PDB file of C-alpha atoms and ligand atoms in Angstrom:
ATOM      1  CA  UNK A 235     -80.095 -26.517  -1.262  1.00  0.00           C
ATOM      2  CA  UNK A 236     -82.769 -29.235  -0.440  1.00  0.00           C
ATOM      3  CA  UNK A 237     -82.384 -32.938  -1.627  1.00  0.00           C
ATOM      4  CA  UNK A 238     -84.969 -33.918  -3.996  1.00  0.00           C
ATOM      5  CA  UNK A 239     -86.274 -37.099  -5.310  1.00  0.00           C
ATOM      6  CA  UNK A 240     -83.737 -36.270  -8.429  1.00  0.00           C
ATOM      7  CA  UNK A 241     -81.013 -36.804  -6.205  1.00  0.00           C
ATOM      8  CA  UNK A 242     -81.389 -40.447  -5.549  1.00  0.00           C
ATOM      9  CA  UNK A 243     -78.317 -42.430  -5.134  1.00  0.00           C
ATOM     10  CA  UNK A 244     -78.021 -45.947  -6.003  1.00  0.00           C
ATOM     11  CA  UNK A 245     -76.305 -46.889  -2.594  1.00  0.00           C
ATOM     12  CA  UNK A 246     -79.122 -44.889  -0.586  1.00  0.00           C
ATOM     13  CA  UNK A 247     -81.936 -46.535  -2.033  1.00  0.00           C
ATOM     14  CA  UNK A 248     -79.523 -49.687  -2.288  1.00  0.00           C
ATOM     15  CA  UNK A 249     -78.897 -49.550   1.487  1.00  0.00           C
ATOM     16  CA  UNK A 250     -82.397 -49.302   2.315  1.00  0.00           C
ATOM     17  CA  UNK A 251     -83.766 -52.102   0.530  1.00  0.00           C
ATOM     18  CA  UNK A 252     -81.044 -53.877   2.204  1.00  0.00           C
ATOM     19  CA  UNK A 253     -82.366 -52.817   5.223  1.00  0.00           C
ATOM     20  CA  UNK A 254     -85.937 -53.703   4.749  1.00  0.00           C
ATOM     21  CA  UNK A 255     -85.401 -57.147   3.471  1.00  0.00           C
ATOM     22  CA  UNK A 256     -82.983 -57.921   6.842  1.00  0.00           C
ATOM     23  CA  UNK A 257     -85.834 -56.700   8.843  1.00  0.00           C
ATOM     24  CA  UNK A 258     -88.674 -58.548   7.213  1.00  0.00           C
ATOM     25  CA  UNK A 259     -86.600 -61.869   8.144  1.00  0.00           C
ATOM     26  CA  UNK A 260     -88.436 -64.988   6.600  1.00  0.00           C
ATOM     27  CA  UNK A 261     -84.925 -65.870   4.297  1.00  0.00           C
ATOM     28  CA  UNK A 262     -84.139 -68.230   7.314  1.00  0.00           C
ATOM     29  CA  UNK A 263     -85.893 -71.561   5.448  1.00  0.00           C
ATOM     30  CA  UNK A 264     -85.299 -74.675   7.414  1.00  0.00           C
ATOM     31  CA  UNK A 265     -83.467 -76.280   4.380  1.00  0.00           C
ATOM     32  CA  UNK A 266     -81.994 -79.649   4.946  1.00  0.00           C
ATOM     33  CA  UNK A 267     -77.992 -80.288   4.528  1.00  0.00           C
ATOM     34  CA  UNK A 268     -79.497 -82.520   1.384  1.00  0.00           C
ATOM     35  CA  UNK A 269     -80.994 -79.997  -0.123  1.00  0.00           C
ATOM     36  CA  UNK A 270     -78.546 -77.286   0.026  1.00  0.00           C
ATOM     37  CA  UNK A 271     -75.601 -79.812  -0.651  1.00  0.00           C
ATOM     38  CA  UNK A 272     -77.723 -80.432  -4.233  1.00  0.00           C
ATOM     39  CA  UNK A 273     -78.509 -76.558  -5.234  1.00  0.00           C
ATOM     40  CA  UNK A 274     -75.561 -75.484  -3.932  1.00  0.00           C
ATOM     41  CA  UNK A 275     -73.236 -78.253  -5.944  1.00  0.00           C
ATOM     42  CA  UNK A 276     -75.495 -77.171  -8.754  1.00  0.00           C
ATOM     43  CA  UNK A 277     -74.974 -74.074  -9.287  1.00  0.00           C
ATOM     44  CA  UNK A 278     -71.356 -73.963  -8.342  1.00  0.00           C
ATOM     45  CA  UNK A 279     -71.253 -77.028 -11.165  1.00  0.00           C
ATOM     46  CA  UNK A 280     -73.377 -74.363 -13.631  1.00  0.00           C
ATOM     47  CA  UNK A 281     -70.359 -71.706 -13.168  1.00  0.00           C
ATOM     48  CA  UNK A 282     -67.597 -74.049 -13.480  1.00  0.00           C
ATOM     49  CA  UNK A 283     -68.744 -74.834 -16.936  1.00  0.00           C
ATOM     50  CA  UNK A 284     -69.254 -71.265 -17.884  1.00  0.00           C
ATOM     51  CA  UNK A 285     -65.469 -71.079 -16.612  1.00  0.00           C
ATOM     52  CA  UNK A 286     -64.285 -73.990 -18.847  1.00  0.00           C
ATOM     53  CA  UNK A 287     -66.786 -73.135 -22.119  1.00  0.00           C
ATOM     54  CA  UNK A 288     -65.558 -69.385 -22.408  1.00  0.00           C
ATOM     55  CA  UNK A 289     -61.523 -69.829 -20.610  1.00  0.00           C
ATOM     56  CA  UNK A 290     -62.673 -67.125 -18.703  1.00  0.00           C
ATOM     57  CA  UNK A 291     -59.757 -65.140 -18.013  1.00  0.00           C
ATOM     58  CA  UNK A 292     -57.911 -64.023 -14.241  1.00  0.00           C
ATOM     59  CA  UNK A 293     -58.444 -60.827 -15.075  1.00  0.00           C
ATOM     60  CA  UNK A 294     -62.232 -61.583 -16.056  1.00  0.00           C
ATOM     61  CA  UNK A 295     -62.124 -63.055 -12.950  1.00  0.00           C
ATOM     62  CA  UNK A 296     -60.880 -60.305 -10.865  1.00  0.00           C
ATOM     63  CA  UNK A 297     -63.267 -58.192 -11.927  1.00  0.00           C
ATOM     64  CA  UNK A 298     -66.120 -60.764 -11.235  1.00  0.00           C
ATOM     65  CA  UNK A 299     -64.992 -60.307  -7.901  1.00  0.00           C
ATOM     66  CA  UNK A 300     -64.380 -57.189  -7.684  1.00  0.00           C
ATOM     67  CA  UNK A 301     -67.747 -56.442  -8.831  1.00  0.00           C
ATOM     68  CA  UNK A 302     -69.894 -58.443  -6.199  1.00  0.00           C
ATOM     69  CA  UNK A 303     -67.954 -56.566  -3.607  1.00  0.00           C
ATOM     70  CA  UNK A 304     -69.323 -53.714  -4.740  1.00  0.00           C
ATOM     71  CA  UNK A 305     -72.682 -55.317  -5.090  1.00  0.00           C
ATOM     72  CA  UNK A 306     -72.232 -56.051  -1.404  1.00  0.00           C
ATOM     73  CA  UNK A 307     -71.283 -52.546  -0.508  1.00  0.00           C
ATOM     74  CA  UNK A 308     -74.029 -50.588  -2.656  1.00  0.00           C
ATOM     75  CA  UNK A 309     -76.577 -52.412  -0.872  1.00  0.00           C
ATOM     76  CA  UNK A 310     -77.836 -53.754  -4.506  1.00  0.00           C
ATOM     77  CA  UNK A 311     -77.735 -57.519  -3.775  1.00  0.00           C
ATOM     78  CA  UNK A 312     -82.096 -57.319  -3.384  1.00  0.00           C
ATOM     79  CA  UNK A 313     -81.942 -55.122  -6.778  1.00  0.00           C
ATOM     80  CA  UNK A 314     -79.569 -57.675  -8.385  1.00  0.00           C
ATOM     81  CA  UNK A 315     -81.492 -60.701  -7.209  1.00  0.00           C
ATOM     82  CA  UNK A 316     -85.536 -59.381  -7.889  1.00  0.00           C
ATOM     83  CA  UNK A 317     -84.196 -58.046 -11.591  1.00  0.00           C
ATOM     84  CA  UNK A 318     -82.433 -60.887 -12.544  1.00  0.00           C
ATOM     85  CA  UNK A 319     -83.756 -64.067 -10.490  1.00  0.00           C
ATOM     86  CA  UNK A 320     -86.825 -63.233  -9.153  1.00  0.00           C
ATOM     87  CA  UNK A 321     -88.812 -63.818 -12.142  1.00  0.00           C
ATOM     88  CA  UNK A 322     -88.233 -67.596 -11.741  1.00  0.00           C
ATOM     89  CA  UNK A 323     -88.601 -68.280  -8.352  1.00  0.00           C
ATOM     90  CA  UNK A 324     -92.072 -66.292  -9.217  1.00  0.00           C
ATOM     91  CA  UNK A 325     -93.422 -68.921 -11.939  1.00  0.00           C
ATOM     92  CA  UNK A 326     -92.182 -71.518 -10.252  1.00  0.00           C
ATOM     93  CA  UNK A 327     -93.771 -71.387  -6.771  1.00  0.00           C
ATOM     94  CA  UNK A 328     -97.279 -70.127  -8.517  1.00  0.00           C
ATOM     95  CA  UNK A 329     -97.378 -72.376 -11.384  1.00  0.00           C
ATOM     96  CA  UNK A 330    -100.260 -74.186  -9.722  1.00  0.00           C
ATOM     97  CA  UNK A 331    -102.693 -71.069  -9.435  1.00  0.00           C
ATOM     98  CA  UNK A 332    -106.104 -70.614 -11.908  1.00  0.00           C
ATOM     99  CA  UNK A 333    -106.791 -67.600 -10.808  1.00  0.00           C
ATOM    100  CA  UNK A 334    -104.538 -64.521 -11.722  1.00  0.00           C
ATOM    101  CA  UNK A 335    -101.421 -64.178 -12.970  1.00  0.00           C
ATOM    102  CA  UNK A 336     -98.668 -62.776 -10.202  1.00  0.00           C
ATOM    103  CA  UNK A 337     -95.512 -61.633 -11.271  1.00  0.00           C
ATOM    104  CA  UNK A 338     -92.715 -60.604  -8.866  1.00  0.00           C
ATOM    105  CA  UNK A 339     -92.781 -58.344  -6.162  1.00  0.00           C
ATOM    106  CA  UNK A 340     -89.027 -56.845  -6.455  1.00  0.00           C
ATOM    107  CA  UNK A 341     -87.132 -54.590  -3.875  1.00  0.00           C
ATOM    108  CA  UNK A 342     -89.659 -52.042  -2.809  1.00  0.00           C
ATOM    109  CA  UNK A 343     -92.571 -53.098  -1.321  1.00  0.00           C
ATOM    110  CA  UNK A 344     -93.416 -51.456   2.195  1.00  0.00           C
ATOM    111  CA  UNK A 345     -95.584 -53.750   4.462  1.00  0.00           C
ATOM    112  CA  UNK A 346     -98.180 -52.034   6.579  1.00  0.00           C
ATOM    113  CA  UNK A 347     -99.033 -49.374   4.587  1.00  0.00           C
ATOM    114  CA  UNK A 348    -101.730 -47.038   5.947  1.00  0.00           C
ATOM    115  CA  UNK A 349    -105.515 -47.860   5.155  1.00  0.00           C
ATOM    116  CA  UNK A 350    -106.958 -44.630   3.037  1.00  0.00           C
ATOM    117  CA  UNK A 351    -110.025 -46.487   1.800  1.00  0.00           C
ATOM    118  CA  UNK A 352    -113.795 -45.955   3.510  1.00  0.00           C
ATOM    119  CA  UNK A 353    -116.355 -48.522   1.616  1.00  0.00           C
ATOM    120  CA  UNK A 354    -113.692 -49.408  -0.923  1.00  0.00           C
ATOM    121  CA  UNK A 355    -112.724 -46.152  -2.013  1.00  0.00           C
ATOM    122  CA  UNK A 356    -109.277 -44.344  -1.364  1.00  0.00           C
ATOM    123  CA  UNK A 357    -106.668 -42.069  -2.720  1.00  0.00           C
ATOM    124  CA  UNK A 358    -103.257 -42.638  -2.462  1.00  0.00           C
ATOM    125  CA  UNK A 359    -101.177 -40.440  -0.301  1.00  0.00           C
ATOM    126  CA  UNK A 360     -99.677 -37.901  -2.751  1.00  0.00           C
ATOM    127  CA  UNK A 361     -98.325 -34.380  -2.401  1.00  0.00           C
ATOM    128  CA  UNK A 362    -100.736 -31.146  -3.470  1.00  0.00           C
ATOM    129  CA  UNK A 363     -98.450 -30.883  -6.902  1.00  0.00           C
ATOM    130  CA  UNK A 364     -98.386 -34.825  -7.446  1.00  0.00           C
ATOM    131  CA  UNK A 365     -97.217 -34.630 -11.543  1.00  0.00           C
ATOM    132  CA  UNK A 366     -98.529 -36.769 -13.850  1.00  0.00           C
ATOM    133  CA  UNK A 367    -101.966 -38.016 -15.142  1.00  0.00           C
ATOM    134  CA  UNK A 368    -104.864 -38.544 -12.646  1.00  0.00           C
ATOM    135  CA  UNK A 369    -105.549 -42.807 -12.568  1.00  0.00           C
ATOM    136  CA  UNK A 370    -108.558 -44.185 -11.243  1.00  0.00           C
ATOM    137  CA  UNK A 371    -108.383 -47.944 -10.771  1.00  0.00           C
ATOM    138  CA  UNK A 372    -111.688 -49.627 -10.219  1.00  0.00           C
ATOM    139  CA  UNK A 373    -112.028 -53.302  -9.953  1.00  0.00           C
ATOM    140  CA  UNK A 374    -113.652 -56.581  -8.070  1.00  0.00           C
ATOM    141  CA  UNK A 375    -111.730 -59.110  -5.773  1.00  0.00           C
ATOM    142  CA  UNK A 376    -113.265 -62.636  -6.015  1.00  0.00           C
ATOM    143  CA  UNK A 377    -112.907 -66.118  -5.659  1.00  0.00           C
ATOM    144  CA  UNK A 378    -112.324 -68.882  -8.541  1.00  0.00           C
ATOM    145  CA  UNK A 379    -116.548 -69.813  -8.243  1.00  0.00           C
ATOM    146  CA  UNK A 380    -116.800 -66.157  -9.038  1.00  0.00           C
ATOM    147  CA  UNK A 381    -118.101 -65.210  -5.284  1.00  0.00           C
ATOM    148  CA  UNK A 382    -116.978 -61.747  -4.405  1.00  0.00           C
ATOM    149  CA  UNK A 383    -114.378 -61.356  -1.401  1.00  0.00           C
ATOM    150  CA  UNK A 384    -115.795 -58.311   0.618  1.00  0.00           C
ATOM    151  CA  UNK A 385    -113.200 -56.824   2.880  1.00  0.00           C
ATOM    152  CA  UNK A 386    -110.446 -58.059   0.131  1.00  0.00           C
ATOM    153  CA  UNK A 387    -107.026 -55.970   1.303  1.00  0.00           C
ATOM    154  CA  UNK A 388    -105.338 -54.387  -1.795  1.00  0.00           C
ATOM    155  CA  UNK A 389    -101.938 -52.979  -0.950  1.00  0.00           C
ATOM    156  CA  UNK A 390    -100.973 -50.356  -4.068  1.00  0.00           C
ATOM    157  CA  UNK A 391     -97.507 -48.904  -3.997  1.00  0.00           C
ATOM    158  CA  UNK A 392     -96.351 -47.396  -7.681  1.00  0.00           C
ATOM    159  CA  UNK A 393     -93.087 -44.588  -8.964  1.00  0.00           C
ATOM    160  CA  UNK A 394     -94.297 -41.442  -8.997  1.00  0.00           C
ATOM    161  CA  UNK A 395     -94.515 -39.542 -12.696  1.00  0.00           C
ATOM    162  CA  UNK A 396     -91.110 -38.915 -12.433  1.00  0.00           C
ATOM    163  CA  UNK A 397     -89.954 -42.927 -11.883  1.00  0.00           C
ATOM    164  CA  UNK A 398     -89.063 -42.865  -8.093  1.00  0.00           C
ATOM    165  CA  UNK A 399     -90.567 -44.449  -5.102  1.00  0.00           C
ATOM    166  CA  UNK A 400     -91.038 -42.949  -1.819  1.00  0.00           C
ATOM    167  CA  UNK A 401     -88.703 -44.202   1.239  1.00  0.00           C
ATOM    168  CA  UNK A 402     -86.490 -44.887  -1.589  1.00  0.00           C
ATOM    169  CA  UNK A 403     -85.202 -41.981  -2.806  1.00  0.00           C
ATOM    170  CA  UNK A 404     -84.729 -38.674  -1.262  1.00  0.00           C
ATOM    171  CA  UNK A 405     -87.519 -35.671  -0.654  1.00  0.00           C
ATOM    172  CA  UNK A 406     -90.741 -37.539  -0.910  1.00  0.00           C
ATOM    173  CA  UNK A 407     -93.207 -37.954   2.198  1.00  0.00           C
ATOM    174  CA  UNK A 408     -92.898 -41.133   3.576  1.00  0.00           C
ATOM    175  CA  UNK A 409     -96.194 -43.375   2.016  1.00  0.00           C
ATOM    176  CA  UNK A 410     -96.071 -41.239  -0.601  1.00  0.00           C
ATOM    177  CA  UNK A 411     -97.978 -43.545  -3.674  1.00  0.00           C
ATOM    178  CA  UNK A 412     -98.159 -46.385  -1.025  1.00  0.00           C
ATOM    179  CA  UNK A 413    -101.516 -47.191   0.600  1.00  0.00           C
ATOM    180  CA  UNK A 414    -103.540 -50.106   1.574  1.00  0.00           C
ATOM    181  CA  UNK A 415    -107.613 -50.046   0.252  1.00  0.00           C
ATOM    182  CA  UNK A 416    -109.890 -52.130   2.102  1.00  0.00           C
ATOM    183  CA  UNK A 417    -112.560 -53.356  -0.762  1.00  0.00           C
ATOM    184  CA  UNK A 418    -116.332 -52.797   0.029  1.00  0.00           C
ATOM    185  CA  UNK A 419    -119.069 -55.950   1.048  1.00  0.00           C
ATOM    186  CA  UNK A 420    -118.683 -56.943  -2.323  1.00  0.00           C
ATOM    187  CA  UNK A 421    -115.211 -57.308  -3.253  1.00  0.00           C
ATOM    188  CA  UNK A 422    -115.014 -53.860  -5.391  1.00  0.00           C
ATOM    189  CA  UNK A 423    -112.870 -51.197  -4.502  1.00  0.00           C
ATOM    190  CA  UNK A 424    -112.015 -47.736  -6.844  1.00  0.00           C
ATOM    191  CA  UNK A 425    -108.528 -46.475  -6.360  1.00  0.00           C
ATOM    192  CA  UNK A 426    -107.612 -42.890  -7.033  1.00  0.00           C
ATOM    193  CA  UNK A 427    -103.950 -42.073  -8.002  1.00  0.00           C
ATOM    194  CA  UNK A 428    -101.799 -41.310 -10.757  1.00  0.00           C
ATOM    195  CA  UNK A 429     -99.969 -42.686 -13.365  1.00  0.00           C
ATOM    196  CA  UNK A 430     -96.544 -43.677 -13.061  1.00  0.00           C
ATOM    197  CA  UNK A 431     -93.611 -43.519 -14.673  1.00  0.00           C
ATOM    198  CA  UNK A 432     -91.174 -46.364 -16.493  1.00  0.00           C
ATOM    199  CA  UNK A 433     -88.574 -47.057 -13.846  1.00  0.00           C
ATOM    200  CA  UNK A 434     -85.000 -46.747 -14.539  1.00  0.00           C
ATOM    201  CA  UNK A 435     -82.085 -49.175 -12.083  1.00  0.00           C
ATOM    202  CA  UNK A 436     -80.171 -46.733 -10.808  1.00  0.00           C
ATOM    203  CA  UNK A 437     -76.847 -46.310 -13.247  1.00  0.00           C
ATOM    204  CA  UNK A 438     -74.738 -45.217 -10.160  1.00  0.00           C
ATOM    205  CA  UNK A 439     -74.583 -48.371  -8.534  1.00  0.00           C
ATOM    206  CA  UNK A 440     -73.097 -51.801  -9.099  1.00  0.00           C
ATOM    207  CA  UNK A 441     -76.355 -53.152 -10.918  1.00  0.00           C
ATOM    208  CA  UNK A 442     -75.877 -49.952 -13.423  1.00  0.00           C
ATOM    209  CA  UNK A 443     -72.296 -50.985 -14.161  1.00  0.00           C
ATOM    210  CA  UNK A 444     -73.138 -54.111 -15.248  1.00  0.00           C
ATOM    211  CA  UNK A 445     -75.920 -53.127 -17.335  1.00  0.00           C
ATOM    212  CA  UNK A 446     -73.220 -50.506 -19.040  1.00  0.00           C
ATOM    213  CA  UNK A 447     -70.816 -53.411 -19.296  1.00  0.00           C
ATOM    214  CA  UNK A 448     -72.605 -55.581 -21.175  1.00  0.00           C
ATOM    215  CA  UNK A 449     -74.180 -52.887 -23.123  1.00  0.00           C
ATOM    216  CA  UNK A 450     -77.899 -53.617 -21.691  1.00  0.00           C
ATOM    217  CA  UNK A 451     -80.888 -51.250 -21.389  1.00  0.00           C
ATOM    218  CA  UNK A 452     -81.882 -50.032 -17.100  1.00  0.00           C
ATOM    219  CA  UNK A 453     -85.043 -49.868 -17.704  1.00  0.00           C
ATOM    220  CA  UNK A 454     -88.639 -51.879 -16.508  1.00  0.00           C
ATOM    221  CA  UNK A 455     -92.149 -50.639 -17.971  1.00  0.00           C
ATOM    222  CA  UNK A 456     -94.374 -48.585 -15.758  1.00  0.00           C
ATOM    223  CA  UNK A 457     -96.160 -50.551 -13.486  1.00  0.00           C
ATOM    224  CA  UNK A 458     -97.904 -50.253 -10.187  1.00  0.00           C
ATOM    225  CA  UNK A 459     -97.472 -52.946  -7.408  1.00  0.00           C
ATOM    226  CA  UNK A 460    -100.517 -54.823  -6.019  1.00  0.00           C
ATOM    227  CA  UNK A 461    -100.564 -57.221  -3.174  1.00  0.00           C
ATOM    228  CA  UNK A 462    -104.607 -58.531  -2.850  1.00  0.00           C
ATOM    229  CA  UNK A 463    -105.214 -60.972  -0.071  1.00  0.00           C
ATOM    230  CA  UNK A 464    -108.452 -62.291   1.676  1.00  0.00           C
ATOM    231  CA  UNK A 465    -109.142 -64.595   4.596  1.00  0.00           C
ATOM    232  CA  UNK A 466    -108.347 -67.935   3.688  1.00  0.00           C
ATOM    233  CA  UNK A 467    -107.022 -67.353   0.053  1.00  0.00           C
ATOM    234  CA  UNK A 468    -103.183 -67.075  -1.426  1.00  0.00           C
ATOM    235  CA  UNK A 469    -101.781 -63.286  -0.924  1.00  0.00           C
ATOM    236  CA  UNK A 470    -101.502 -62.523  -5.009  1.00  0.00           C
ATOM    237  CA  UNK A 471     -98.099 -60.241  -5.616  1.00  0.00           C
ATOM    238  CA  UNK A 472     -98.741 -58.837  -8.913  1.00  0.00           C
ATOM    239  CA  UNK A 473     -97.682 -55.427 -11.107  1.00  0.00           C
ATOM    240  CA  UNK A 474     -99.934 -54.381 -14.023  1.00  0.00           C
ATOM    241  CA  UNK A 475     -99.138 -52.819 -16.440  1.00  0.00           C
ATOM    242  CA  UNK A 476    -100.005 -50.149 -19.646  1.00  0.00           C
ATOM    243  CA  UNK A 477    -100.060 -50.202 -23.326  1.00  0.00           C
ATOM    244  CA  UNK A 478     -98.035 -48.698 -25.219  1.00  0.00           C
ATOM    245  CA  UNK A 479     -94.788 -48.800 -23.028  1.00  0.00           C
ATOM    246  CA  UNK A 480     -91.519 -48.956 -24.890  1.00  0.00           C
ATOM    247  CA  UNK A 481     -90.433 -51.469 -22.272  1.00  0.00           C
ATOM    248  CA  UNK A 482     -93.369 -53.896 -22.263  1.00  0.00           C
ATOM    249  CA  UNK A 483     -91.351 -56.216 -24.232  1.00  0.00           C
ATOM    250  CA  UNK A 484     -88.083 -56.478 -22.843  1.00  0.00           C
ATOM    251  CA  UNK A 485     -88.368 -55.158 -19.389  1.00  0.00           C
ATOM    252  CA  UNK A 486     -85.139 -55.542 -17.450  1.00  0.00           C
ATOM    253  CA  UNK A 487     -86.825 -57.493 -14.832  1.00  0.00           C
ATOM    254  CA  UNK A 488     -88.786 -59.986 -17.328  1.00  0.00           C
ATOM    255  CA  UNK A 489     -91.818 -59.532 -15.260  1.00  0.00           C
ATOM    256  CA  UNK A 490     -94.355 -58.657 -18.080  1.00  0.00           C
ATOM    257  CA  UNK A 491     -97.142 -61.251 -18.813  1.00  0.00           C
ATOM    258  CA  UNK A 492     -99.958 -60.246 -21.188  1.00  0.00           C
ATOM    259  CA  UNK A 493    -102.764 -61.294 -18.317  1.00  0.00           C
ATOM    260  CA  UNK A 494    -101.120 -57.979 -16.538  1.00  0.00           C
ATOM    261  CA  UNK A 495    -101.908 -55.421 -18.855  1.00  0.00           C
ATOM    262  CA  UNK A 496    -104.117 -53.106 -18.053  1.00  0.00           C
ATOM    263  CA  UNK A 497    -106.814 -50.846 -20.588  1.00  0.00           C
ATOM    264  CA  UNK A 498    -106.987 -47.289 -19.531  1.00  0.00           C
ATOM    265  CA  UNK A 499    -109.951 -45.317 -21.063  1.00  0.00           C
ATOM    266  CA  UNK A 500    -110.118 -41.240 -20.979  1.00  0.00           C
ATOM    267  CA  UNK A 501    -111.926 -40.735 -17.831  1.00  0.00           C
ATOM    268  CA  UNK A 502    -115.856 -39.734 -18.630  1.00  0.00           C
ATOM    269  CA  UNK A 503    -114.668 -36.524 -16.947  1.00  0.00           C
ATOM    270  CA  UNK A 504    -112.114 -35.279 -19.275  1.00  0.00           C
ATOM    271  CA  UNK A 505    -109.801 -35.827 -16.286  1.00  0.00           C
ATOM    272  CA  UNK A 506    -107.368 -37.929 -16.593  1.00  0.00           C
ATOM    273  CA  UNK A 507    -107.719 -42.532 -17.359  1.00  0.00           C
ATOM    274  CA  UNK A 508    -109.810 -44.897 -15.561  1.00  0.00           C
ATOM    275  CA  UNK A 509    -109.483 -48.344 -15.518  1.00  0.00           C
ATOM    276  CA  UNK A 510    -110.545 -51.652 -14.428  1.00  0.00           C
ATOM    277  CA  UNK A 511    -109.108 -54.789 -13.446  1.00  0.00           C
ATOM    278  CA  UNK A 512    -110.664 -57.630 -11.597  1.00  0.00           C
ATOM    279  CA  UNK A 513    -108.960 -59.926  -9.246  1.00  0.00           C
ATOM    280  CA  UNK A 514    -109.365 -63.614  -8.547  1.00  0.00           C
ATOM    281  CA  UNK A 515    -107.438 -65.295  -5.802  1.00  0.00           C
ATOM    282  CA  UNK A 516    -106.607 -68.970  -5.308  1.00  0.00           C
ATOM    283  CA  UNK A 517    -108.180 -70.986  -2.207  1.00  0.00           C
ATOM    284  CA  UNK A 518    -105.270 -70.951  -0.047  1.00  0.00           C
ATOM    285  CA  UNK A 519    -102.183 -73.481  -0.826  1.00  0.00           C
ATOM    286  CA  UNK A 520    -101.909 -76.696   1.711  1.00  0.00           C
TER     287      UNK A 520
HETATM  288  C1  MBD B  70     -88.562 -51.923  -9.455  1.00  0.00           C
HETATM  289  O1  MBD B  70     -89.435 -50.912  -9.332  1.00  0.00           O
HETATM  290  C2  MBD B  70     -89.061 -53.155  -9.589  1.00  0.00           C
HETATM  291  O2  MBD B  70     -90.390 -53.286  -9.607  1.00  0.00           O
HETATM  292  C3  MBD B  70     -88.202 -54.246  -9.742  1.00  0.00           C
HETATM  293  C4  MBD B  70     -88.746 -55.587  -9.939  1.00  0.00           C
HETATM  294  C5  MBD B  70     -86.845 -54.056  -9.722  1.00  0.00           C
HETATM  295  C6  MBD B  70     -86.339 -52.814  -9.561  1.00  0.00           C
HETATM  296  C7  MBD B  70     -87.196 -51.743  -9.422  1.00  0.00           C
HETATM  297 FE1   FE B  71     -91.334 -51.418  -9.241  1.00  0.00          FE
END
């Protein structure tokens, strides 16, 4: 029997977003003693009173810890930490930016994606059966005076129609829905790919035991993943996102903003949506 995409396993894809944060290093911030004293007394302050508010119980406790073991030892800690927390450290650190909105980048992102764009048009690597409906994303990268940014880099990496994402789960070629389009001399670029599904956080794992717990939802809109950078400007991480989704408004991850929703027309040729989307990037920051 081969392994398919269906048979994804929370501690597989778990493990290798593990893996690929450690690698991409960069957590290593030269924080001084001050500064960690503070947060850290802070949030350890923030629990205590949870402790005291609700008598939270041993048992309670126990399985508290019990639980981030297993957090530990599915691998899930990135999930956990891009659902849940991400979302702030996003709005926080790009508060200051006019041009667009970003929203978090979360556990799967691939750098160095290969390049399948000639004068700003590509197609995403996808098998000869890809399901789902045929997307072409057209658009414009430029500056806040409104000057196009030829040469703009958009990195695109999306679930396929099913809700997986290659190198994460099982039986899909490796860049498969991942690719990096080089935009033309004026900023544009026209993406060809298709239209993904909502995701769903694995229920196997430690992340999906919590969300059973507690009695949440798993699941975070449809969305593809863009990463647009240009010489001298801030790299935008952004997801957009479509109308209509029954998980626009309370995605898991609380990484919807209205600025990221997209507008999908039939395409002229009966085939499948088009869309557009324009990007502006920020002059870069310090
Ligand atoms: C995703 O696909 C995602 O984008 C986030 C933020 C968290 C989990 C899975
Ligand atoms: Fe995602």
């Amino acid at each position: 029997m081969t392994t398919t995409e269906f048979d994804a396993k929370a501690a597989d894809s778990g493990a290798g977003a593990t893996a690929a944060f450690l690698n991409k290093q960069g957590g290593a911030a030269e924080t001084p003693p001050e500064r960690v004293s503070q947060l850290a007394t802070e949030v350890l302050t923030a629990v205590h009173d949870v402790i005291r508010r609700h008598r939270v119980t041993y048992p309670e406790y126990d399985a508290l810890k019990s639980w981030m073991i297993g957090v530990g030892q599915d691998g899930e800690w990135p999930l956990f930490l891009d659902v849940w927390v991400e979302h702030v450290v996003e709005d926080v650190n790009n508060a200051h930016h006019k041009g667009n909105k970003g929203t978090i980048e979360g556990p799967y992102y691939v750098p160095d994606s290969p390049v399948v764009s000639e004068n700003g048009k590509g197609t995403l690597p996808q098998r000869a059966d890809e399901a789902g409906t045929p997307l072409l994303f057209a658009g414009q990268v430029r500056d806040l005076d409104g000057a196009p940014l030829p040469g703009a880099k958009i990195e695109i990496w999306h679930a396929d129609a099913h809700g997986f994402y290659s190198q994460y789960a099982p039986g899909l070629p490796e860049w498969n829905l991942r690719g990096t389009v080089v935009a033309d001399g004026e900023g544009r670029f026209e993406i060809t790919t298709v239209r993904p599904a909502p995701y769903m956080i694995p229920t196997d794992g430690s992340c999906g035991k919590l969300i059973s717990a507690a009695g949440w939802h798993a699941w975070r809109p449809a969305h593809l993943h863009l990463k647009v950078s240009a010489p001298g400007k801030d790299q935008l991480t952004a997801q957009l996102y479509f109308p209509g989704d029954a998980h626009n408004d309370d995605d898991i991850a609380s990484a919807v903003k209205p600025e990221l929703m997209l507008d999908p027309q039939p395409a002229a040729d009966g085939n499948g949506e088009t869309v557009v989307y324009d990007f502006v990037l920020d002059p870069e920051t310090r």
